[in-house]
Each structure stands twice: as structure tokens, then as C-alpha cells.
Coordinates of C-alpha atoms and ligand atoms in Angstrom, one line a residue:
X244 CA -2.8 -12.4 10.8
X245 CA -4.2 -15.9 10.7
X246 CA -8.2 -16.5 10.7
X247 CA -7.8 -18.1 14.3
X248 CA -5.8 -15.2 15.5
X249 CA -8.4 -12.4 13.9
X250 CA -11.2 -14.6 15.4
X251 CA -10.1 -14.0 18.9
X252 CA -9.3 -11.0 18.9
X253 CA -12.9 -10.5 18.0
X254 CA -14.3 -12.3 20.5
X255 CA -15.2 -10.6 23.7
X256 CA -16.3 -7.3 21.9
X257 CA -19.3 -5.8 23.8
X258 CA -22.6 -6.1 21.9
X259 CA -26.1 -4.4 21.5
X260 CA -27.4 -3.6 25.1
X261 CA -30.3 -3.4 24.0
X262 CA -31.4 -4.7 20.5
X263 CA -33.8 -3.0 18.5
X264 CA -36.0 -5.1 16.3
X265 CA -37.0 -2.7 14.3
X266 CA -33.3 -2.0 12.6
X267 CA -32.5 -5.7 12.6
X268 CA -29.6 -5.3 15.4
X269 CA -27.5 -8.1 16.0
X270 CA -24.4 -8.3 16.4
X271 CA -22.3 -10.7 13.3
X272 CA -20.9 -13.6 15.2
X273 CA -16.5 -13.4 15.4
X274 CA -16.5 -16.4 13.8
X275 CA -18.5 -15.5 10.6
X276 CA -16.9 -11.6 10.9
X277 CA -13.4 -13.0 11.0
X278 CA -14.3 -15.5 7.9
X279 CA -15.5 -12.6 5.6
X280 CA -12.9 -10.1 6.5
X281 CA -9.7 -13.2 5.8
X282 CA -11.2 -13.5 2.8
X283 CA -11.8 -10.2 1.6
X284 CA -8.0 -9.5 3.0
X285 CA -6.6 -12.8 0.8
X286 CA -7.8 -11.3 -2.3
X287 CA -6.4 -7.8 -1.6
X288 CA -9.5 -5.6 -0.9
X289 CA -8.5 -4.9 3.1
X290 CA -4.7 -4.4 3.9
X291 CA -3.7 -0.9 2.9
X292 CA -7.5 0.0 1.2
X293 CA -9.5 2.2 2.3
X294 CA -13.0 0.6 3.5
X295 CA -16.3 1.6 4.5
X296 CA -18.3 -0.4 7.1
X297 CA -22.2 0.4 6.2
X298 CA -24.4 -0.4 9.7
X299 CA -21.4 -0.7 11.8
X300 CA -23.3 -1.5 14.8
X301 CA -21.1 -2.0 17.6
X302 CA -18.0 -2.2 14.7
X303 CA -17.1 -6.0 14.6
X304 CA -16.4 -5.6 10.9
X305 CA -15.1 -2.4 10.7
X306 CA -12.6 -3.0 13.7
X307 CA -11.5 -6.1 11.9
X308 CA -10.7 -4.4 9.1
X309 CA -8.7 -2.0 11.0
X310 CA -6.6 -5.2 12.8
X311 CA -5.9 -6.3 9.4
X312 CA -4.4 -3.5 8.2
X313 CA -6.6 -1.2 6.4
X314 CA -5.8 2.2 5.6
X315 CA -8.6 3.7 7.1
X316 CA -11.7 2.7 7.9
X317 CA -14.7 4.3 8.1
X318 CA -18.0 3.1 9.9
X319 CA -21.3 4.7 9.4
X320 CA -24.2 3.7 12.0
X321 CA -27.8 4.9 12.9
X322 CA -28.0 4.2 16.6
X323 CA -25.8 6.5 19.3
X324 CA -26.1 3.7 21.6
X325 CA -24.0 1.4 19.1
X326 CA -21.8 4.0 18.1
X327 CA -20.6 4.3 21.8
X328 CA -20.3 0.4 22.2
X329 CA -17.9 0.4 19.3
X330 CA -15.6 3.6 20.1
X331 CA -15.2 1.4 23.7
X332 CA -14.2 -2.1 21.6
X333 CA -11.9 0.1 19.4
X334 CA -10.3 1.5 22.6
X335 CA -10.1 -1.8 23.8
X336 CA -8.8 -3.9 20.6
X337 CA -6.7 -0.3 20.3
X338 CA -7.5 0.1 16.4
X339 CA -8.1 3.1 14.1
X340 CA -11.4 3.7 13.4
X341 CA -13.9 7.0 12.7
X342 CA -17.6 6.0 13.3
X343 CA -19.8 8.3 11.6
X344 CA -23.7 8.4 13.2
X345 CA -25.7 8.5 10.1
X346 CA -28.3 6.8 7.9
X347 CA -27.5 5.0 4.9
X348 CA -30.5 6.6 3.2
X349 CA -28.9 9.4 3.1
X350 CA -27.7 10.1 -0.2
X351 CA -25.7 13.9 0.9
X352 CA -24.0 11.6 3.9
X353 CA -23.0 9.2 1.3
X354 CA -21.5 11.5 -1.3
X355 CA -19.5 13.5 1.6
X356 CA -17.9 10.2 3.1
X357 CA -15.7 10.3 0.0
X358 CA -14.8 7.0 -2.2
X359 CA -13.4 3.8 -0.5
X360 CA -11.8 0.9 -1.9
X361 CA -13.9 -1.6 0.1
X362 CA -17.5 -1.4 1.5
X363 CA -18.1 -4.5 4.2
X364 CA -21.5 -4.8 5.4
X365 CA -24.3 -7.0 7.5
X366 CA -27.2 -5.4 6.4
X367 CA -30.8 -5.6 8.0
X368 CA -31.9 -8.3 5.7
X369 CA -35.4 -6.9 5.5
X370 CA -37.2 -9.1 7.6
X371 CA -38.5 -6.7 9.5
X372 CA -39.0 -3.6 7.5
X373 CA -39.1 -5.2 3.6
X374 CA -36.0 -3.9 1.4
X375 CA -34.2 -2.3 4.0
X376 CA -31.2 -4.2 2.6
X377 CA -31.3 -2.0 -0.9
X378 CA -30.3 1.5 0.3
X379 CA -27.3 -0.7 1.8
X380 CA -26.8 -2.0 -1.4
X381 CA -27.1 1.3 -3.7
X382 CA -24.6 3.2 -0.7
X383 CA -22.6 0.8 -0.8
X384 CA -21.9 0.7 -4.5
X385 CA -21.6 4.2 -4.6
X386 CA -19.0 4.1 -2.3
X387 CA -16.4 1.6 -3.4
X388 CA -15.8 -1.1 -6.8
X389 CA -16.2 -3.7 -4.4
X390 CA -18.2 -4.7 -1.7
X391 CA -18.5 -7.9 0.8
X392 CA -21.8 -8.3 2.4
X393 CA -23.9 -10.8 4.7
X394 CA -26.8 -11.9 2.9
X395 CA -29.8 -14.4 3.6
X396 CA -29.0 -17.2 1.5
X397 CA -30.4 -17.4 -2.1
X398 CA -30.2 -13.8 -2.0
X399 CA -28.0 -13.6 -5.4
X400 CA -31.2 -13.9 -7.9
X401 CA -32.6 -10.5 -6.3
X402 CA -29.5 -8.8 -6.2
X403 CA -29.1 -9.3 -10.0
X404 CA -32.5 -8.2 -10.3
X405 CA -32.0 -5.0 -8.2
X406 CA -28.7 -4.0 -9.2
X407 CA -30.1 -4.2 -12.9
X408 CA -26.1 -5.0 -14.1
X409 CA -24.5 -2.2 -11.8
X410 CA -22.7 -5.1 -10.3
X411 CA -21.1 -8.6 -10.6
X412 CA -22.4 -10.9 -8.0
X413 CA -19.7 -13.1 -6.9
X414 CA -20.4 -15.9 -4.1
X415 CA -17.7 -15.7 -2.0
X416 CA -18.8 -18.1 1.1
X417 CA -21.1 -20.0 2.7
X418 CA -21.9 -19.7 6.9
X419 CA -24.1 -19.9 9.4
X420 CA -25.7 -17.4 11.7
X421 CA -26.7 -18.4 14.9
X422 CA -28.5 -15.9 16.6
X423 CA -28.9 -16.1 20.2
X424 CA -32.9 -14.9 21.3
X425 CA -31.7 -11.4 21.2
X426 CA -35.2 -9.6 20.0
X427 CA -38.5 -10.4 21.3
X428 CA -40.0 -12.0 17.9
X429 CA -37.4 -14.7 17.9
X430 CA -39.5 -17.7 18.8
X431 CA -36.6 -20.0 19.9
X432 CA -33.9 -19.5 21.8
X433 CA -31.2 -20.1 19.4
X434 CA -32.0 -19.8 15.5
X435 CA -29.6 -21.1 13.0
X436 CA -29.9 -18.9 9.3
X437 CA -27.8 -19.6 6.3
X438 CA -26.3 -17.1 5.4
X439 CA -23.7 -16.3 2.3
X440 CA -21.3 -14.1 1.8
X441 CA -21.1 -12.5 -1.3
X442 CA -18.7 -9.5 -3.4
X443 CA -20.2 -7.2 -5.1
X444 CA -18.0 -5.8 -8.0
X445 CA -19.4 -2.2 -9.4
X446 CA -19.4 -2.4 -13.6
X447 CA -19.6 1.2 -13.9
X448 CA -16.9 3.9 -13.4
Ligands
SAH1002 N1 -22.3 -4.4 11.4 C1 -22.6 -4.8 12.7 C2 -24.2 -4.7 13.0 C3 -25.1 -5.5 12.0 S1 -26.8 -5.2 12.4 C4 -22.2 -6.2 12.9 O1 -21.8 -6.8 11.9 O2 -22.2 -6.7 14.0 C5 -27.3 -3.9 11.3 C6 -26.9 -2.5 11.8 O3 -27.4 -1.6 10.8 C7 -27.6 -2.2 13.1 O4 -26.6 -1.7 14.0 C8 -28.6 -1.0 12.7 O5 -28.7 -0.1 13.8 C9 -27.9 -0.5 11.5 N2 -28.8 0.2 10.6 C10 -30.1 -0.3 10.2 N3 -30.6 0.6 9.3 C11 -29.7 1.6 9.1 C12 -29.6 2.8 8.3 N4 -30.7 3.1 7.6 N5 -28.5 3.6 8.4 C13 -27.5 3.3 9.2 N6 -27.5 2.2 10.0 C14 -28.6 1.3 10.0

């Protein structure tokens, strides 16, 4: 599937109703979805893999990952309310995937989803609630050797510090996220945030 074609097939997908600031809830825009899944596909870790899609939301990622041709795919997410946004988009888009209500913190969740090939994720990038990105990081290494995420950019100095040399931090690309004014803290009505996406590659077993 070509980026273009992956792009709008993502477009159009219904969103948060109602965004909660506290959990950093925002939907990834198709563009900047599309861009980290054709990559991740390209170098082999979506078509045919199993993949995990840590904060699913309302399952951009996750039903991308499906359209390309994962195995199976897996999405775990806090919020009811999102979980039933993305079982409607994967009716619509009619793709294969099992969303899983659940918190990432939660180590007894983790361990019973099984192992994956491929974790994809847009964390909260703990702007609101400091380190909220880490338990995303430490799931998702204990999930799968490799792992794509959405990161505030500069963000690969304190994931070397964090992961302590559980991981190989590979830049993968550079984009932008535009976030409309979504949640009431945003001052301006659009806000542009560099973001990077980056792989994660697990060093231990
Ligand atoms: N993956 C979606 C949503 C990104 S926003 C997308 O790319 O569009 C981050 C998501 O993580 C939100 O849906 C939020 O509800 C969820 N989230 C935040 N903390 C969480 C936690 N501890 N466990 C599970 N989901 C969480």
C-alpha cells in the first residue's frame, strides 16, 4: 500500500469526543500515523508481525497496522469512551483488530497480552502528568524487540538515560504535530510541536 493510499484511508476516522487533558488525548494526525507505520512496514516490523498498539486511543495506529497487513494487532487503551470510537473506525475501515481496556501500568495486563513483534505508540508525552511517557516505554519493551514511538523532539538523550542500555535508540523521522485547540490549556488555536519518531530496539532477550 502506498503512503498516500494508507494516508487516506486514515483520514476521516472519528476522534476523541471529548478530550481529556489529563491523559494527554489527542488523536495522531493521518498524515504523521501513515508516515510512522510506511516506515516501520518498509523495514519489516508490520506486514505479517504481530504488534501491539500501547494508548490506542481511538486506534489510528493500531488500525493502520492492521490495513498493512499485520498479523494481529493488539490495542490496549484506558478510556471506554475511545475504545468504542475505535471498534466503530475498525468497523468502518473493516480491519482486524482486538482493543483491550487497560492501563499500561499495569504490569499483570502486560505480561498476559503475550509477546508481539512490534509495539507502536503516541504516548502522553508527560506534559501534563511528568513521566507518564516511561511506563509506555518499560510496557512496551516488555512486549516486543522493537518499538516505534511519537516522541517530543530531543527526547533521545532521556530515553538513553531511562532505558539504562535496555534499548538502542534509533531516530527514525522527523514531523510535525499540529494540534488543533482540542484541550482547554492550549493557548492557541493551532499549535505546531516537533515531534520525532524514533525505534526502539530491546538489547536483552
Ligand atoms: N494512539 C492514539 C492516541 C494517542 S493519545 C493515536 O495515536 O491517535 C494517548 C492515549 O493514551 C490516550 O488515548 C489516553 O487515554 C491513553 N492513555 C494515557 N495513559 C494511559 C495508561 N496509563 N494506560 C492506557 N492508556 C493510556
Amino acid at each position: 500500500m502506498k503512503l498516500r493510499t494508507l494516508e487516506i484511508a486514515l483520514e476521516g476516522l472519528e476522534g476523541f469526543e471529548k478530550p481529556d487533558p489529563k491523559t494527554e488525548q489527542y488523536s495522531t494526525p493521518p498524515v504523521l500515523a501513515a508516515r510512522l507505520l510506511h516506515h516501520a512496514h518498509l523495514l519489516g516490523d508490520i506486514g505479517g508481525r504481530a504488534v501491539c498498539d500501547l494508548g490506542s486511543g481511538t486506534g489510528i495506529l493500531a488500525l493502520g497496522a492492521a490495513l498493512l497487513g499485520a498479523e494481529r494487532v493488539v490495542g490496549v487503551e484506558l478510556d471506554p469512551a475511545a475504545i468504542s470510537a475505535a471498534r466503530r473506525n475498525a468497523a468502518r475501515l473493516e480491519a482486524e483488530v482486538t482493543f483491550v481496556r487497560g492501563d499500561v501500568r499495569d504490569a499483570g495486563l502486560i505480561e498476559g497480552l503475550g509477546r508481539f513483534d512490534t509495539v507502536i505508540m503516541n504516548p502522553p508525552f508527560g506534559a501534563q502528568d511528568p513521566h507518564a511517557d516511561r511506563p509506555f516505554v518499560d510496557a512496551a519493551l516488555a512486549l516486543a524487540p522493537v518499538v516505534y514511538g511519537i516522541f517530543n523532539e530531543g527526547s533521545i538523550p532521556f530515553l538513553e538515560t531511562y532505558t539504562e542500555g535496555r534499548a538502542e535508540i534509533e531516530f527514525a523521522i522527523g514531523g510535525i504535530l499540529s494540534l488543533k485547540r482540542t484541550l482547554p490549556f492550549h493557548r492557541r488555536d493551532l499549535v505546531e510541536i516537533e515531534v520525532e519518531i524514533l525505534r526502539l530496539r530491546r538489547r536483552w532477550a
